Each structure stands twice: as structure tokens, then as C-alpha cells.
Amino acid sequence: MRLGKLIEEWTRRARARRLRERAVRYTENSWPVAPLAVPQEAGSAPELVGEVVRTGAEAQVVWGENGWDIALIAQHFEVMELPPEFGALLNHQLKQSCPTAMAPARRHWLFFLEAGSVAAERIAMVGGVLHRDWVPAPGTRLESTGRIRWLVQPYQTRWQPLRRQDPIDTVLGSFSDWCQRTAITGSGSP
């Protein structure tokens, strides 16, 4: 019986250490986080249980010995959640250019995009959701999703969300930039 308690305590501490290390890594790369409580009762939703954490030192304190899960705060990005028929196709197109996670139980895909990249209505039309507040960080296990996992980790994109650049965005953006320069300098040359 005593051995079982020791193993349980060791497992709890190891989990708390892993969560603390992940929270510190997110914050050190300018991805704010918050402690997340994930209830074990069926039908209960996860909820934030603390303030937004922006530094590694704060994360060390908040996740000191606590085994809180991690919420990624969508401050510099939005998270586009798509059903499998659209998520798999988009993931194939984006390859390694966008931090991407998957919630396996529902097979929903999570794409981390620069804020303002896509209209929420457009995502809703295909059965998706645009998260602008927070999402459970990959590694979190929810009853509704299973363990969320990274497919393209943020370090693979230098911790940058996808900046959408369609050909139309590129052409019209270049024209818009030229118009602004012309207005500022009074010069007609690009």
C-alpha cells in the first residue's frame, strides 16, 4: 500500500514538472498562458482558474507544485477549429507553415492564425469555430476531445502563427502599400 502512494506522488510531481516546463516554454516564446482546471465529471467544461501568465518566472510560481493544465491565451493569434473533412485538406496544403494541433476524439483540427486572418462567419459555414479567447493547450485531455496533440509544433514555425497570404492578399496588399507610400512621399514610383 505504501509503495502505491509513493508511485502516485511521484507521478503527480512528474506531471506537475512537465506542465510547469511547458508553461514556461510558452511564455518565454511570447505565448501567454493561464492555469486551466479540467473536471473529471462527465459533461463538465474546463475553466480558467487564474490570471493570464506572461513570463517564465510567473509560470514557475503558478505551476510550482500545482498540476493545473494549460490554456493558451489567444492574445496574438486566433485558433481556427475545423472538422476533419476541411482540417485534413487544409493541413495538407499548409504543411509545416502553421502551428497545428488535433483533437483526436472528434478529429477536429486546430490552426493557429494571426488575428484577423479569417472571418468567424466563414468558418461557421463549414461547421468550424474561431476561438478568440483561449483554447486548452495540446497535451490536455478532455472528455470531449481526448488528448489534444501538436501536429506542427510552434517551434517549427519560430513560434509564429500563420500569416495568411493568398495571391489576392499579396496583390492587393502590395497595391495598398504602394498607395500609402505615394500618399506619404508624393512620389508616383513604387
mmCIF file of C-alpha atoms in Angstrom:
data_model
loop_
_atom_site.group_PDB
_atom_site.id
_atom_site.type_symbol
_atom_site.label_atom_id
_atom_site.label_comp_id
_atom_site.label_asym_id
_atom_site.label_seq_id
_atom_site.Cartn_x
_atom_site.Cartn_y
_atom_site.Cartn_z
ATOM 1 C CA MET A 1 0.000 0.000 0.000
ATOM 2 C CA ARG A 2 2.806 2.424 0.877
ATOM 3 C CA LEU A 3 4.567 1.727 -2.442
ATOM 4 C CA GLY A 4 1.363 2.616 -4.278
ATOM 5 C CA LYS A 5 1.216 6.006 -2.501
ATOM 6 C CA LEU A 6 4.862 6.695 -3.364
ATOM 7 C CA ILE A 7 4.278 5.914 -7.025
ATOM 8 C CA GLU A 8 1.146 8.070 -7.059
ATOM 9 C CA GLU A 9 3.037 11.016 -5.502
ATOM 10 C CA TRP A 10 5.982 10.595 -7.898
ATOM 11 C CA THR A 11 3.579 10.532 -10.871
ATOM 12 C CA ARG A 12 1.797 13.678 -9.637
ATOM 13 C CA ARG A 13 5.082 15.562 -9.200
ATOM 14 C CA ALA A 14 6.413 14.448 -12.585
ATOM 15 C CA ARG A 15 3.206 15.651 -14.266
ATOM 16 C CA ALA A 16 3.371 18.990 -12.424
ATOM 17 C CA ARG A 17 7.009 19.393 -13.531
ATOM 18 C CA ARG A 18 6.156 18.674 -17.189
ATOM 19 C CA LEU A 19 3.259 21.149 -17.111
ATOM 20 C CA ARG A 20 5.452 23.801 -15.475
ATOM 21 C CA GLU A 21 8.155 23.313 -18.132
ATOM 22 C CA ARG A 22 5.586 23.608 -20.933
ATOM 23 C CA ALA A 23 4.013 26.741 -19.400
ATOM 24 C CA VAL A 24 7.449 28.345 -19.042
ATOM 25 C CA ARG A 25 8.343 27.474 -22.642
ATOM 26 C CA TYR A 26 5.115 29.010 -23.978
ATOM 27 C CA THR A 27 5.622 32.237 -22.025
ATOM 28 C CA GLU A 28 9.299 32.519 -22.944
ATOM 29 C CA ASN A 29 8.177 32.497 -26.578
ATOM 30 C CA SER A 30 5.522 35.196 -26.045
ATOM 31 C CA TRP A 31 2.544 32.832 -25.930
ATOM 32 C CA PRO A 32 0.550 33.848 -22.813
ATOM 33 C CA VAL A 33 -0.999 31.033 -20.793
ATOM 34 C CA ALA A 34 -3.384 30.598 -17.870
ATOM 35 C CA PRO A 35 -3.995 27.769 -15.397
ATOM 36 C CA LEU A 36 -6.824 25.511 -16.525
ATOM 37 C CA ALA A 37 -8.969 23.213 -14.394
ATOM 38 C CA VAL A 38 -10.222 20.157 -16.258
ATOM 39 C CA PRO A 39 -13.043 18.487 -14.304
ATOM 40 C CA GLN A 40 -13.274 14.719 -14.424
ATOM 41 C CA GLU A 41 -17.075 14.705 -14.156
ATOM 42 C CA ALA A 42 -18.925 13.858 -17.367
ATOM 43 C CA GLY A 43 -20.311 16.884 -19.165
ATOM 44 C CA SER A 44 -18.230 19.423 -17.211
ATOM 45 C CA ALA A 45 -16.328 22.031 -19.205
ATOM 46 C CA PRO A 46 -12.769 23.150 -18.458
ATOM 47 C CA GLU A 47 -12.372 26.616 -16.979
ATOM 48 C CA LEU A 48 -9.662 29.150 -16.338
ATOM 49 C CA VAL A 49 -8.709 29.251 -12.647
ATOM 50 C CA GLY A 50 -6.236 32.087 -12.574
ATOM 51 C CA GLU A 51 -4.824 35.166 -14.224
ATOM 52 C CA VAL A 52 -3.044 35.301 -17.561
ATOM 53 C CA VAL A 53 0.653 34.445 -17.174
ATOM 54 C CA ARG A 54 3.120 36.191 -19.477
ATOM 55 C CA THR A 55 6.582 35.407 -18.099
ATOM 56 C CA GLY A 56 8.566 32.301 -17.301
ATOM 57 C CA ALA A 57 9.050 33.457 -13.705
ATOM 58 C CA GLU A 58 5.278 33.815 -13.226
ATOM 59 C CA ALA A 59 4.749 30.389 -14.794
ATOM 60 C CA GLN A 60 7.292 28.863 -12.373
ATOM 61 C CA VAL A 61 5.224 30.201 -9.462
ATOM 62 C CA VAL A 62 1.746 29.340 -10.796
ATOM 63 C CA TRP A 63 2.713 25.819 -11.875
ATOM 64 C CA GLY A 64 5.110 25.340 -8.916
ATOM 65 C CA GLU A 65 3.601 22.219 -7.416
ATOM 66 C CA ASN A 66 0.129 22.551 -8.916
ATOM 67 C CA GLY A 67 -0.899 20.188 -11.645
ATOM 68 C CA TRP A 68 -3.041 22.723 -13.499
ATOM 69 C CA ASP A 69 -3.490 22.053 -17.159
ATOM 70 C CA ILE A 70 -2.591 24.887 -19.532
ATOM 71 C CA ALA A 71 -4.825 27.224 -21.524
ATOM 72 C CA LEU A 72 -3.245 29.084 -24.435
ATOM 73 C CA ILE A 73 -4.474 32.671 -24.406
ATOM 74 C CA ALA A 74 -5.341 33.905 -27.892
ATOM 75 C CA GLN A 75 -3.779 37.327 -27.496
ATOM 76 C CA HIS A 76 -1.574 37.444 -30.606
ATOM 77 C CA PHE A 77 -3.425 34.814 -32.580
ATOM 78 C CA GLU A 78 -6.789 33.164 -33.158
ATOM 79 C CA VAL A 79 -7.422 29.447 -33.284
ATOM 80 C CA MET A 80 -9.485 28.115 -36.170
ATOM 81 C CA GLU A 81 -11.102 24.770 -35.285
ATOM 82 C CA LEU A 82 -12.242 22.788 -38.309
ATOM 83 C CA PRO A 83 -13.999 19.431 -38.750
ATOM 84 C CA PRO A 84 -11.945 16.619 -40.304
ATOM 85 C CA GLU A 85 -13.122 16.979 -43.906
ATOM 86 C CA PHE A 86 -11.733 20.534 -44.054
ATOM 87 C CA GLY A 87 -8.951 20.291 -41.470
ATOM 88 C CA ALA A 88 -7.119 17.398 -43.146
ATOM 89 C CA LEU A 89 -7.197 19.129 -46.529
ATOM 90 C CA LEU A 90 -6.003 22.447 -45.103
ATOM 91 C CA ASN A 91 -3.254 20.744 -43.092
ATOM 92 C CA HIS A 92 -2.013 19.106 -46.292
ATOM 93 C CA GLN A 93 -1.937 22.496 -48.046
ATOM 94 C CA LEU A 94 -0.222 24.356 -45.205
ATOM 95 C CA LYS A 95 2.344 21.634 -44.458
ATOM 96 C CA GLN A 96 4.751 22.966 -41.800
ATOM 97 C CA SER A 97 3.864 26.682 -42.122
ATOM 98 C CA CYS A 98 1.184 26.847 -39.409
ATOM 99 C CA PRO A 99 1.169 25.647 -35.791
ATOM 100 C CA THR A 100 -1.455 22.903 -35.906
ATOM 101 C CA ALA A 101 -2.998 20.631 -33.293
ATOM 102 C CA MET A 102 -5.611 17.881 -33.404
ATOM 103 C CA ALA A 103 -8.321 16.790 -31.005
ATOM 104 C CA PRO A 104 -8.468 13.076 -31.868
ATOM 105 C CA ALA A 105 -11.814 12.018 -30.378
ATOM 106 C CA ARG A 106 -13.736 14.318 -32.739
ATOM 107 C CA ARG A 107 -10.845 14.546 -35.210
ATOM 108 C CA HIS A 108 -11.069 18.338 -35.154
ATOM 109 C CA TRP A 109 -8.077 20.327 -36.353
ATOM 110 C CA LEU A 110 -6.810 23.471 -34.614
ATOM 111 C CA PHE A 111 -4.901 26.018 -36.721
ATOM 112 C CA PHE A 112 -3.139 28.922 -35.014
ATOM 113 C CA LEU A 113 -3.557 32.002 -37.217
ATOM 114 C CA GLU A 114 -2.585 35.634 -36.992
ATOM 115 C CA ALA A 115 -5.547 37.583 -35.550
ATOM 116 C CA GLY A 116 -7.988 38.776 -38.207
ATOM 117 C CA SER A 117 -6.949 36.211 -40.832
ATOM 118 C CA VAL A 118 -10.386 34.664 -41.344
ATOM 119 C CA ALA A 119 -13.953 35.774 -40.660
ATOM 120 C CA ALA A 120 -15.725 33.745 -37.955
ATOM 121 C CA GLU A 121 -18.836 33.505 -40.167
ATOM 122 C CA ARG A 122 -16.852 31.834 -42.924
ATOM 123 C CA ILE A 123 -15.538 29.211 -40.510
ATOM 124 C CA ALA A 124 -19.012 28.629 -39.042
ATOM 125 C CA MET A 125 -20.370 27.940 -42.550
ATOM 126 C CA VAL A 126 -18.229 24.776 -42.720
ATOM 127 C CA GLY A 127 -19.013 23.657 -39.168
ATOM 128 C CA GLY A 128 -15.950 25.184 -37.560
ATOM 129 C CA VAL A 129 -15.329 27.608 -34.698
ATOM 130 C CA LEU A 130 -12.993 30.589 -34.362
ATOM 131 C CA HIS A 131 -11.552 30.790 -30.835
ATOM 132 C CA ARG A 132 -10.522 34.321 -29.905
ATOM 133 C CA ASP A 133 -10.179 33.941 -26.118
ATOM 134 C CA TRP A 134 -8.353 30.736 -25.205
ATOM 135 C CA VAL A 135 -8.016 27.043 -26.021
ATOM 136 C CA PRO A 136 -6.734 24.103 -23.978
ATOM 137 C CA ALA A 137 -3.073 23.597 -24.828
ATOM 138 C CA PRO A 138 -2.050 20.418 -26.606
ATOM 139 C CA GLY A 139 -1.269 17.806 -24.005
ATOM 140 C CA THR A 140 -4.606 18.465 -22.295
ATOM 141 C CA ARG A 141 -7.025 15.546 -22.134
ATOM 142 C CA LEU A 142 -10.712 16.455 -22.287
ATOM 143 C CA GLU A 143 -13.625 14.065 -22.176
ATOM 144 C CA SER A 144 -14.994 15.554 -25.412
ATOM 145 C CA THR A 145 -11.733 15.577 -27.386
ATOM 146 C CA GLY A 146 -9.308 13.067 -25.938
ATOM 147 C CA ARG A 147 -5.690 14.225 -25.547
ATOM 148 C CA ILE A 148 -5.096 17.203 -27.816
ATOM 149 C CA ARG A 149 -1.742 16.891 -29.550
ATOM 150 C CA TRP A 150 0.520 19.034 -31.689
ATOM 151 C CA LEU A 151 0.954 18.021 -35.328
ATOM 152 C CA VAL A 152 3.064 21.074 -36.195
ATOM 153 C CA GLN A 153 4.635 22.419 -33.012
ATOM 154 C CA PRO A 154 5.032 26.191 -32.600
ATOM 155 C CA TYR A 155 8.844 25.977 -32.522
ATOM 156 C CA GLN A 156 8.675 24.591 -36.088
ATOM 157 C CA THR A 157 7.211 27.945 -37.218
ATOM 158 C CA ARG A 158 9.520 30.009 -34.976
ATOM 159 C CA TRP A 159 6.556 30.495 -32.603
ATOM 160 C CA GLN A 160 4.685 32.469 -35.248
ATOM 161 C CA PRO A 161 1.011 31.878 -36.073
ATOM 162 C CA LEU A 162 0.206 31.596 -39.759
ATOM 163 C CA ARG A 163 0.071 34.927 -41.531
ATOM 164 C CA ARG A 164 -2.402 34.336 -44.309
ATOM 165 C CA GLN A 165 -1.050 35.327 -47.734
ATOM 166 C CA ASP A 166 -3.380 34.395 -50.557
ATOM 167 C CA PRO A 167 -2.487 35.678 -54.053
ATOM 168 C CA ILE A 168 -5.297 38.234 -53.722
ATOM 169 C CA ASP A 169 -3.932 39.377 -50.341
ATOM 170 C CA THR A 170 -0.456 39.689 -51.846
ATOM 171 C CA VAL A 171 -1.512 41.687 -54.915
ATOM 172 C CA LEU A 172 -3.996 43.951 -53.168
ATOM 173 C CA GLY A 173 -1.701 44.333 -50.178
ATOM 174 C CA SER A 174 1.172 45.427 -52.442
ATOM 175 C CA PHE A 175 -1.118 47.899 -54.193
ATOM 176 C CA SER A 176 -2.372 49.221 -50.865
ATOM 177 C CA ASP A 177 1.214 49.609 -49.621
ATOM 178 C CA TRP A 178 2.142 51.481 -52.811
ATOM 179 C CA CYS A 179 -0.858 53.791 -52.393
ATOM 180 C CA GLN A 180 0.173 54.573 -48.824
ATOM 181 C CA ARG A 181 3.782 55.293 -49.829
ATOM 182 C CA THR A 182 2.598 57.509 -52.667
ATOM 183 C CA ALA A 183 0.328 59.454 -50.356
ATOM 184 C CA ILE A 184 3.147 59.917 -47.830
ATOM 185 C CA THR A 185 6.022 60.739 -50.203
ATOM 186 C CA GLY A 186 4.067 62.268 -53.081
ATOM 187 C CA SER A 187 6.100 60.087 -55.451
ATOM 188 C CA GLY A 188 4.359 58.023 -58.124
ATOM 189 C CA SER A 189 7.077 55.372 -58.405
ATOM 190 C CA PRO A 190 6.725 52.112 -56.414
#
